Short mmCIF file of C-alpha atoms in Angstrom, two decimals:
data_model
loop_
_atom_site.label_atom_id
_atom_site.label_comp_id
_atom_site.label_asym_id
_atom_site.label_seq_id
_atom_site.Cartn_x
_atom_site.Cartn_y
_atom_site.Cartn_z
CA MET A 1 -10.58 1.59 -34.33
CA ARG A 2 -10.80 -2.14 -33.84
CA LEU A 3 -7.83 -4.21 -32.37
CA PRO A 4 -6.12 -6.74 -34.68
CA PRO A 5 -6.85 -10.42 -33.84
CA ALA A 6 -2.99 -10.36 -33.18
CA ILE A 7 -3.68 -8.73 -29.72
CA VAL A 8 -6.14 -11.03 -28.78
CA ALA A 9 -3.55 -13.87 -29.37
CA LYS A 10 -0.79 -11.99 -27.44
CA THR A 11 -3.27 -11.32 -24.40
CA GLU A 12 -4.13 -15.04 -24.36
CA GLU A 13 -0.46 -15.78 -24.44
CA VAL A 14 0.52 -13.42 -21.66
CA LEU A 15 -2.68 -14.42 -19.53
CA ARG A 16 -1.47 -18.20 -19.69
CA GLU A 17 1.81 -17.34 -18.36
CA ILE A 18 0.09 -14.82 -15.36
CA LEU A 19 -2.61 -17.22 -14.63
CA ARG A 20 0.36 -19.73 -13.25
CA PHE A 21 0.92 -17.29 -10.45
CA THR A 22 4.50 -18.15 -10.22
CA SER A 23 5.35 -14.35 -10.26
CA PRO A 24 3.65 -11.09 -9.72
CA ALA A 25 1.44 -9.99 -12.70
CA ASP A 26 3.27 -6.76 -13.37
CA VAL A 27 6.72 -8.63 -13.32
CA THR A 28 5.38 -10.97 -16.12
CA LEU A 29 3.90 -8.21 -18.04
CA SER A 30 7.16 -6.17 -17.75
CA ARG A 31 9.13 -9.27 -19.05
CA PHE A 32 6.31 -9.81 -21.79
CA PHE A 33 6.49 -6.58 -23.48
CA LYS A 34 10.16 -6.50 -23.44
CA ASP A 35 10.25 -9.66 -25.37
CA ASN A 36 7.57 -8.18 -27.57
CA PRO A 37 8.99 -4.61 -28.28
CA ARG A 38 6.92 -3.80 -31.46
CA PHE A 39 3.59 -3.11 -29.38
CA GLY A 40 3.28 0.44 -29.27
CA GLY A 41 2.16 2.39 -26.28
CA ARG A 42 -1.84 1.70 -26.96
CA GLU A 43 -1.37 -1.88 -27.65
CA ARG A 44 0.55 -2.40 -24.52
CA GLY A 45 -2.14 -0.40 -22.28
CA VAL A 46 -4.79 -2.56 -23.85
CA ILE A 47 -3.26 -6.00 -23.25
CA ALA A 48 -2.16 -4.98 -19.78
CA GLU A 49 -5.68 -3.46 -18.65
CA ALA A 50 -7.28 -6.61 -20.32
CA VAL A 51 -5.02 -8.85 -18.12
CA TYR A 52 -5.92 -6.91 -14.97
CA ALA A 53 -9.73 -7.14 -16.01
CA VAL A 54 -9.34 -10.70 -15.87
CA LEU A 55 -7.65 -10.97 -12.63
CA ARG A 56 -10.15 -8.42 -10.81
CA ASN A 57 -13.14 -10.80 -12.51
CA LYS A 58 -11.59 -14.33 -12.38
CA SER A 59 -14.18 -15.91 -10.30
CA PHE A 60 -16.90 -14.84 -12.55
CA PHE A 61 -15.35 -15.02 -15.95
CA THR A 62 -13.72 -18.51 -15.11
CA ASP A 63 -17.54 -19.78 -14.37
CA PHE A 64 -18.32 -18.92 -17.81
CA ALA A 65 -15.39 -19.46 -19.81
CA GLY A 66 -15.29 -23.43 -19.64
CA HIS A 67 -18.37 -23.68 -21.57
CA GLY A 68 -18.74 -23.90 -25.47
CA ASN A 69 -16.28 -24.95 -27.96
CA THR A 70 -13.91 -21.74 -27.73
CA PRO A 71 -10.51 -22.54 -25.72
CA SER A 72 -11.40 -21.20 -22.19
CA MET A 73 -7.89 -19.21 -22.28
CA ARG A 74 -9.12 -17.54 -25.41
CA LYS A 75 -12.60 -16.89 -23.62
CA LEU A 76 -10.71 -15.34 -20.64
CA ALA A 77 -8.39 -12.91 -23.06
CA LEU A 78 -11.91 -11.88 -24.79
CA LEU A 79 -13.75 -11.25 -21.62
CA GLY A 80 -10.92 -8.76 -20.44
CA LEU A 81 -10.37 -7.05 -23.61
CA ALA A 82 -14.39 -6.65 -23.82
CA GLU A 83 -14.00 -5.22 -20.11
CA THR A 84 -11.47 -2.87 -21.25
CA VAL A 85 -12.22 -1.48 -24.69
CA GLY A 86 -15.84 -2.92 -25.45
CA ILE A 87 -17.00 -6.05 -27.61
CA ASP A 88 -17.21 -3.97 -30.73
CA SER A 89 -13.64 -2.85 -30.64
CA ILE A 90 -12.13 -6.28 -30.71
CA GLY A 91 -11.42 -7.63 -34.22
CA GLY A 92 -11.68 -11.14 -35.59
CA LEU A 93 -14.58 -12.48 -33.23
CA THR A 94 -16.65 -15.13 -34.68
CA ASP A 95 -20.68 -15.16 -34.37
CA ASP A 96 -20.54 -17.34 -31.34
CA GLU A 97 -17.93 -15.26 -29.71
CA THR A 98 -20.00 -12.11 -30.12
CA ASP A 99 -23.00 -13.80 -28.64
CA PHE A 100 -21.16 -15.43 -25.78
CA LEU A 101 -19.48 -11.73 -24.92
CA THR A 102 -23.00 -10.17 -25.20
CA ARG A 103 -24.76 -12.73 -22.91
CA ILE A 104 -22.08 -12.39 -20.31
CA LYS A 105 -22.37 -8.65 -20.55
CA GLU A 106 -25.95 -8.96 -19.89
CA VAL A 107 -25.65 -11.33 -16.75
CA ASP A 108 -27.24 -9.84 -13.40
CA ARG A 109 -24.09 -10.45 -10.90
CA ASN A 110 -26.28 -9.32 -7.86
CA LEU A 111 -27.80 -12.65 -8.53
CA LEU A 112 -24.66 -14.89 -8.29
CA PRO A 113 -23.01 -16.71 -5.11
CA GLY A 114 -21.01 -14.37 -2.86
CA PRO A 115 -17.54 -15.41 -3.72
CA ILE A 116 -18.26 -15.21 -7.32
CA ARG A 117 -19.87 -11.81 -7.05
CA ALA A 118 -17.17 -10.68 -4.99
CA ASN A 119 -14.43 -12.23 -7.16
CA LEU A 120 -12.70 -13.59 -4.28
CA PRO A 121 -11.32 -16.75 -3.24
CA GLN A 122 -13.58 -18.76 -0.85
CA TRP A 123 -11.03 -18.47 2.11
CA LEU A 124 -10.67 -14.79 1.65
CA PHE A 125 -14.45 -14.12 1.33
CA ASP A 126 -15.16 -16.05 4.17
CA LYS A 127 -12.60 -14.09 6.51
CA LEU A 128 -14.06 -10.97 5.15
CA VAL A 129 -17.59 -12.02 5.92
CA ALA A 130 -16.78 -13.07 9.40
CA GLN A 131 -14.86 -9.65 9.97
CA PHE A 132 -17.08 -7.03 8.37
CA GLY A 133 -20.60 -9.11 7.62
CA GLU A 134 -21.52 -10.14 4.01
CA GLN A 135 -23.05 -6.78 3.02
CA GLU A 136 -19.86 -4.75 3.85
CA ALA A 137 -17.78 -7.45 2.62
CA LEU A 138 -19.50 -7.42 -0.68
CA GLU A 139 -19.34 -3.37 -0.92
CA LEU A 140 -15.45 -3.73 -0.11
CA ALA A 141 -14.93 -6.37 -2.60
CA ALA A 142 -16.74 -4.45 -5.19
CA VAL A 143 -14.32 -1.32 -4.85
CA LEU A 144 -11.34 -3.68 -4.47
CA ASN A 145 -12.15 -4.96 -7.90
CA THR A 146 -11.89 -1.40 -9.57
CA PRO A 147 -8.50 -0.08 -10.60
CA ALA A 148 -6.96 2.54 -8.06
CA PRO A 149 -6.92 6.27 -8.89
CA LEU A 150 -3.15 7.95 -9.35
CA ASP A 151 -2.22 9.73 -6.12
CA LEU A 152 0.68 12.05 -5.83
CA ARG A 153 2.57 13.57 -2.69
CA VAL A 154 3.89 16.83 -3.01
CA ASN A 155 7.51 17.09 -1.84
CA SER A 156 7.37 20.09 0.71
CA ILE A 157 11.05 20.15 0.67
CA LYS A 158 10.78 21.60 -3.07
CA ALA A 159 7.25 22.79 -3.69
CA GLU A 160 3.94 23.71 -2.20
CA ARG A 161 0.74 21.87 -3.17
CA ASP A 162 -0.99 24.93 -4.83
CA ASP A 163 1.85 25.46 -7.00
CA VAL A 164 2.26 22.06 -8.10
CA ILE A 165 -1.59 22.12 -9.03
CA ALA A 166 -1.05 25.19 -11.27
CA GLN A 167 2.03 23.59 -12.97
CA LEU A 168 0.43 20.26 -13.55
CA ALA A 169 -2.83 22.30 -15.08
CA GLN A 170 -0.27 23.67 -17.75
CA ALA A 171 0.61 19.90 -18.74
CA PRO A 172 -2.59 19.76 -18.85
CA ILE A 173 -3.13 17.31 -15.92
CA VAL A 174 -6.00 17.83 -13.65
CA ALA A 175 -5.16 17.36 -9.91
CA GLU A 176 -7.15 17.85 -7.09
CA PRO A 177 -6.21 18.22 -3.15
CA MET A 178 -7.03 15.07 -1.22
CA PRO A 179 -9.04 15.17 2.04
CA PHE A 180 -6.86 13.66 4.41
CA ALA A 181 -3.07 13.67 3.47
CA PRO A 182 -2.09 17.33 3.53
CA LEU A 183 0.35 17.28 0.77
CA GLY A 184 -1.64 14.72 -1.35
CA LEU A 185 -3.07 15.16 -4.77
CA ARG A 186 -5.48 13.20 -6.91
CA VAL A 187 -4.90 13.03 -10.57
CA GLN A 188 -7.91 12.46 -13.01
CA LYS A 189 -6.87 9.68 -15.56
CA LYS A 190 -3.40 8.38 -15.52
CA PRO A 191 -1.22 10.49 -17.58
CA ALA A 192 2.40 9.64 -17.91
CA LEU A 193 4.47 11.72 -15.46
CA GLN A 194 8.16 10.68 -15.84
CA ASN A 195 8.84 13.25 -18.39
CA LEU A 196 7.26 16.08 -16.40
CA PRO A 197 9.78 18.71 -14.92
CA LEU A 198 7.93 18.29 -11.52
CA PHE A 199 8.90 14.77 -11.43
CA LYS A 200 12.21 14.72 -12.75
CA GLU A 201 13.00 17.60 -10.18
CA GLY A 202 11.58 15.43 -7.40
CA ALA A 203 8.74 17.88 -6.37
CA ILE A 204 6.18 15.03 -6.63
CA GLU A 205 6.13 11.44 -5.90
CA VAL A 206 3.34 8.83 -6.78
CA GLN A 207 2.11 7.64 -3.39
CA ASP A 208 -1.52 6.26 -2.24
CA GLU A 209 -3.23 8.74 0.03
CA GLY A 210 -3.26 6.03 2.70
CA SER A 211 0.38 5.45 2.60
CA GLN A 212 0.84 9.30 2.95
CA VAL A 213 -1.35 9.27 6.15
CA LEU A 214 0.68 6.40 7.58
CA ALA A 215 4.01 8.61 7.34
CA GLN A 216 2.11 11.73 8.79
CA ILE A 217 1.09 9.68 11.83
CA VAL A 218 4.51 8.75 12.57
CA GLY A 219 4.73 12.63 13.60
CA ALA A 220 8.36 12.68 12.76
CA ARG A 221 9.97 16.18 13.70
CA ARG A 222 12.93 18.30 13.07
CA GLY A 223 16.18 16.98 14.32
CA GLU A 224 15.04 13.80 15.48
CA MET A 225 16.42 10.23 15.22
CA VAL A 226 13.65 8.08 13.03
CA VAL A 227 13.91 4.52 11.72
CA ASP A 228 11.83 3.29 8.56
CA PHE A 229 12.32 -0.58 9.57
CA CYS A 230 10.77 -2.28 6.48
CA ALA A 231 11.48 0.59 4.06
CA GLY A 232 11.28 -1.10 0.82
CA ALA A 233 11.56 1.25 -2.26
CA GLY A 234 11.18 4.01 0.14
CA GLY A 235 7.92 5.80 -0.48
CA LYS A 236 7.19 6.26 3.33
CA THR A 237 11.01 6.79 3.83
CA LEU A 238 10.85 10.06 1.61
CA ALA A 239 7.75 11.51 3.06
CA LEU A 240 9.23 11.17 6.35
CA GLY A 241 12.31 12.87 5.54
CA ALA A 242 10.43 15.92 4.20
CA LEU A 243 8.49 15.94 7.39
CA MET A 244 11.56 16.15 9.38
CA ARG A 245 12.52 19.09 7.11
CA ASN A 246 15.93 17.37 6.04
CA THR A 247 17.13 17.36 9.39
CA GLY A 248 17.96 14.85 12.02
CA ARG A 249 18.89 11.38 11.13
CA LEU A 250 16.54 8.69 9.23
CA TYR A 251 17.46 5.26 8.68
CA ALA A 252 15.95 3.34 5.92
CA PHE A 253 16.23 -0.47 6.96
CA ASP A 254 15.38 -3.43 4.52
CA VAL A 255 16.55 -6.95 4.12
CA SER A 256 16.47 -6.27 0.38
CA GLU A 257 19.39 -4.64 -1.27
CA LYS A 258 17.57 -4.58 -4.49
CA ARG A 259 14.64 -2.60 -3.01
CA LEU A 260 17.07 0.03 -1.28
CA THR A 261 18.71 0.26 -4.57
CA LYS A 262 15.68 1.71 -5.92
CA LEU A 263 15.46 4.30 -3.22
CA LYS A 264 18.67 5.94 -4.01
CA PRO A 265 17.66 7.74 -7.23
CA ARG A 266 14.30 8.70 -5.47
CA MET A 267 16.42 10.32 -2.72
CA ALA A 268 18.52 12.09 -5.57
CA ARG A 269 15.52 13.90 -6.83
CA SER A 270 14.04 14.37 -3.71
CA GLY A 271 16.90 16.53 -2.45
CA LEU A 272 16.85 14.80 0.99
CA SER A 273 20.49 14.47 2.60
CA ASN A 274 19.32 13.21 5.88
CA VAL A 275 18.09 9.40 4.55
CA HIS A 276 20.68 6.76 5.62
CA PRO A 277 19.59 3.23 3.72
CA VAL A 278 21.17 0.30 5.75
CA VAL A 279 20.79 -3.43 4.51
CA ILE A 280 20.26 -5.61 7.26
CA ALA A 281 20.23 -9.46 7.17
CA HIS A 282 17.20 -9.80 9.59
CA GLU A 283 15.33 -7.98 12.29
CA ARG A 284 17.97 -8.87 14.87
CA ASP A 285 21.04 -7.53 12.90
CA ALA A 286 23.94 -6.09 14.86
CA LYS A 287 23.25 -2.89 12.78
CA VAL A 288 19.69 -2.61 14.44
CA LYS A 289 20.94 -3.59 17.88
CA ARG A 290 23.31 -0.83 18.01
CA LEU A 291 20.63 1.81 17.97
CA ALA A 292 18.78 0.33 20.79
CA GLY A 293 16.99 2.95 23.16
CA LYS A 294 18.32 5.82 20.87
CA ILE A 295 15.51 6.33 18.42
CA ASP A 296 12.57 8.67 18.94
CA ARG A 297 10.27 7.26 16.39
CA VAL A 298 10.28 3.90 14.60
CA LEU A 299 8.02 2.71 11.85
CA VAL A 300 7.30 -0.86 11.08
CA ASP A 301 5.29 -1.25 7.86
CA ALA A 302 5.38 -5.08 8.32
CA PRO A 303 5.50 -7.37 5.49
CA CYS A 304 1.94 -8.72 5.09
CA SER A 305 -0.43 -10.16 2.74
CA GLY A 306 -0.84 -7.07 0.78
CA LEU A 307 -4.70 -7.39 0.55
CA GLY A 308 -5.57 -4.10 1.02
CA THR A 309 -3.89 -3.25 -2.26
CA LEU A 310 -6.09 -5.42 -4.61
CA ARG A 311 -7.05 -2.47 -6.76
CA ARG A 312 -3.36 -2.16 -7.78
CA ASN A 313 -2.32 -5.81 -7.50
CA PRO A 314 -5.47 -8.08 -8.22
CA ASP A 315 -3.34 -11.06 -8.63
CA VAL A 316 -2.44 -11.10 -4.93
CA LYS A 317 -5.79 -12.47 -3.79
CA TRP A 318 -5.19 -15.49 -6.16
CA ARG A 319 -1.44 -16.11 -5.29
CA GLN A 320 -1.87 -15.41 -1.68
CA GLN A 321 -2.86 -18.39 0.73
CA PRO A 322 -4.19 -18.68 4.28
CA SER A 323 -1.08 -20.88 5.41
CA ALA A 324 1.04 -17.92 4.01
CA VAL A 325 -1.12 -15.54 6.27
CA ALA A 326 -0.39 -17.76 9.45
CA GLU A 327 3.44 -17.63 8.81
CA MET A 328 3.27 -13.85 8.24
CA GLN A 329 1.85 -13.41 11.67
CA GLU A 330 5.01 -14.82 13.45
CA LYS A 331 7.39 -12.79 11.10
CA GLN A 332 5.10 -9.63 11.85
CA ALA A 333 5.33 -10.39 15.68
CA SER A 334 8.97 -10.95 15.56
CA ILE A 335 9.77 -7.66 13.74
CA LEU A 336 7.65 -5.69 15.91
CA ASP A 337 9.54 -7.03 18.82
CA ALA A 338 12.77 -6.25 17.51
CA ALA A 339 11.77 -2.75 16.32
CA SER A 340 10.46 -1.89 19.77
CA ARG A 341 13.99 -2.37 21.28
CA LEU A 342 15.16 0.80 19.43
CA VAL A 343 12.55 3.27 20.74
CA LYS A 344 13.90 5.70 23.52
CA ASN A 345 11.91 6.23 26.75
CA GLY A 346 8.95 8.25 25.86
CA GLY A 347 9.46 7.72 21.76
CA ARG A 348 6.76 6.20 19.50
CA LEU A 349 6.52 2.87 17.74
CA VAL A 350 4.22 2.61 14.91
CA TYR A 351 3.17 -0.93 13.46
CA ALA A 352 1.32 -0.66 9.87
CA THR A 353 0.39 -2.87 7.28
CA CYS A 354 -1.59 -2.90 4.08
CA SER A 355 -3.76 -5.62 5.14
CA LEU A 356 -7.21 -6.00 5.70
CA LEU A 357 -7.33 -9.04 8.28
CA ASN A 358 -7.43 -8.52 11.87
CA GLU A 359 -4.99 -11.34 12.47
CA GLU A 360 -2.10 -9.06 10.99
CA ASN A 361 -3.28 -6.06 12.41
CA ASP A 362 -5.29 -5.83 15.84
CA VAL A 363 -4.02 -9.56 16.77
CA ILE A 364 -0.63 -8.57 16.21
CA VAL A 365 -0.50 -5.25 18.37
CA GLU A 366 -2.84 -6.90 21.13
CA GLY A 367 -0.09 -9.67 21.55
CA PHE A 368 2.80 -6.94 21.56
CA LEU A 369 0.94 -5.02 24.22
CA ALA A 370 0.37 -8.07 26.36
CA ASN A 371 4.10 -8.99 26.18
CA HIS A 372 5.69 -5.31 26.33
CA ALA A 373 4.12 -3.57 29.72
CA ASP A 374 6.53 -0.98 28.98
CA PHE A 375 4.62 0.18 25.98
CA GLU A 376 1.09 1.78 25.80
CA LEU A 377 -1.37 2.39 23.02
CA VAL A 378 -1.88 5.86 21.99
CA PRO A 379 -5.50 6.31 20.58
CA MET A 380 -5.43 6.88 16.97
CA SER A 381 -8.06 9.88 17.48
CA GLN A 382 -5.59 11.48 19.51
CA VAL A 383 -2.79 11.29 17.02
CA LEU A 384 -4.99 12.27 14.20
CA ALA A 385 -5.82 15.16 16.13
CA GLU A 386 -2.50 15.88 16.87
CA GLN A 387 -1.56 15.96 13.26
CA LYS A 388 -4.77 17.77 12.03
CA ILE A 389 -6.08 14.87 9.81
CA PRO A 390 -9.65 15.01 9.40
CA LEU A 391 -10.49 11.25 10.12
CA GLU A 392 -12.72 9.64 12.62
CA MET A 393 -10.98 6.64 14.19
CA ASP A 394 -11.01 4.98 17.93
CA ASN A 395 -7.92 3.36 18.80
CA TYR A 396 -6.46 2.15 15.34
CA LEU A 397 -6.27 3.69 11.91
CA LYS A 398 -8.30 1.54 9.46
CA LEU A 399 -8.53 2.88 6.06
CA LEU A 400 -10.78 1.01 3.65
CA PRO A 401 -11.19 1.36 -0.08
CA HIS A 402 -15.00 1.60 0.17
CA LYS A 403 -15.02 4.16 2.96
CA HIS A 404 -11.73 6.25 2.35
CA GLN A 405 -11.16 5.87 -1.17
CA THR A 406 -7.70 4.72 -0.42
CA ASP A 407 -5.74 1.31 -0.22
CA GLY A 408 -6.51 -0.53 2.87
CA PHE A 409 -4.28 0.12 5.65
CA PHE A 410 -3.97 -0.60 9.65
CA ALA A 411 -1.85 1.43 11.93
CA ALA A 412 -1.49 1.38 15.72
CA VAL A 413 0.66 4.14 17.49
CA LEU A 414 2.55 2.72 20.67
CA GLN A 415 4.57 4.74 23.18
CA ARG A 416 7.42 3.61 25.46
CA LYS A 417 6.15 4.79 28.73
CA ALA A 418 8.77 7.20 30.30
CA LEU A 419 10.72 5.66 33.26
CA PRO A 420 10.50 7.16 36.49
CA LYS A 421 13.65 8.82 37.69
CA PRO A 422 15.93 6.88 39.82
CA VAL A 423 15.78 7.69 43.83
CA LYS A 424 19.08 9.46 43.98
CA ALA A 425 17.89 11.63 41.03
CA VAL A 426 14.43 12.22 42.92
CA VAL A 427 16.55 13.05 46.35
CA ALA A 428 18.79 15.39 44.53
CA ASP A 429 15.86 17.08 42.73
CA GLU A 430 14.15 17.35 46.33
CA ALA A 431 17.26 18.98 47.94
CA ALA A 432 17.68 21.44 45.00
CA ALA A 433 13.92 22.58 45.36
CA ALA A 434 14.66 23.03 49.04
CA ASP A 435 17.58 25.10 48.41
CA ASP A 436 16.05 27.27 45.98
CA ALA A 437 13.04 27.83 48.41
CA ALA A 438 15.35 28.61 51.11
CA ALA A 439 17.11 31.09 48.80
CA ALA A 440 13.86 32.48 47.96
CA ALA A 441 12.78 33.02 51.61
CA ASP A 442 16.11 34.95 52.50
CA GLY A 443 15.45 36.98 49.49
CA GLU A 444 12.40 38.13 50.93
#
């Protein structure tokens, strides 16, 4: 069945708005569909996928869209639709347009310059090449330019993974265990989940495997006090709460009341009662300071460039700028410093981002350690062994889409050194030990 010409026109219309990059693509699409309610599910899906195809392939498509008599925005829409449904499924094409799409399809992208082949802005391509080398940067970019799979986390408070697999199969939805996240499932295709009893009852949550691994390495235990410092809508918060078996106290901090509001219905579904959402004005809010030195584990999933999530949010690479990354570094360092004050002696602090860039990751951690002699790095190899996660890492967790089939994530585990006992306490301990020894001798 061919798409009617109206779909091409509407795809062109929404693309024109999205390519202004004044707001996230998903927000613009949501608003567009709200304003155009007559579209059915299939039409909405095709338009959305065509838009994302253009965003993923923007460098390549734009390089060719400016030639010929057809307006370039229409050409971009046609290229996105052809990528999504195929040339033969687009109605209303002229002969010239069909020839144009056919020629583009036959282009050998391997012969194109690096940034166009990678479909990345020059500044980002250069950074990735400097960090990974050109060949691996191109391999990484190729995977970043593909849609992400649908990953689920089984809520261990309510269900077992094998039982969920069996129940999904009845839908029928094929789901397979993931290799790294012990409660993770990867679903084939992208079925609608919202109406499934499993979803409504809180037995499953949508969460990338990498995000699940991040929550796992925090190592939250029963009865502990834990803080998710930048909780957002609470995906990792819910995972932490389940790991704590709904015991202890889990604070979900965020500066956005709107984001935390989205957490509340998810909490209700999850069955968790140990989560306490707290809106803070900034990282040095009095609500934060009152917990100084009291927290067993703190997760800082810091605001970042988000460049590890390009499979899901391909517009980010076009909306992000090098200057914004530099500004982000200052904020990341400030948040990590503030969060560290909450950690008790012997407690752990986990710094994480969904960025691929060293300056938001290793550099921030190394700067923190240089200024905080009371913290030490816990090698990620040790942490992964503790959590029985079959990943090979050195000091840091570095998940990469082309290697691990997850979003791009970074994490470091830092531990506050246990302070030596005061001299008086040591003397008292020695005296007690001497008394015990004397008593033991008397009893012989």
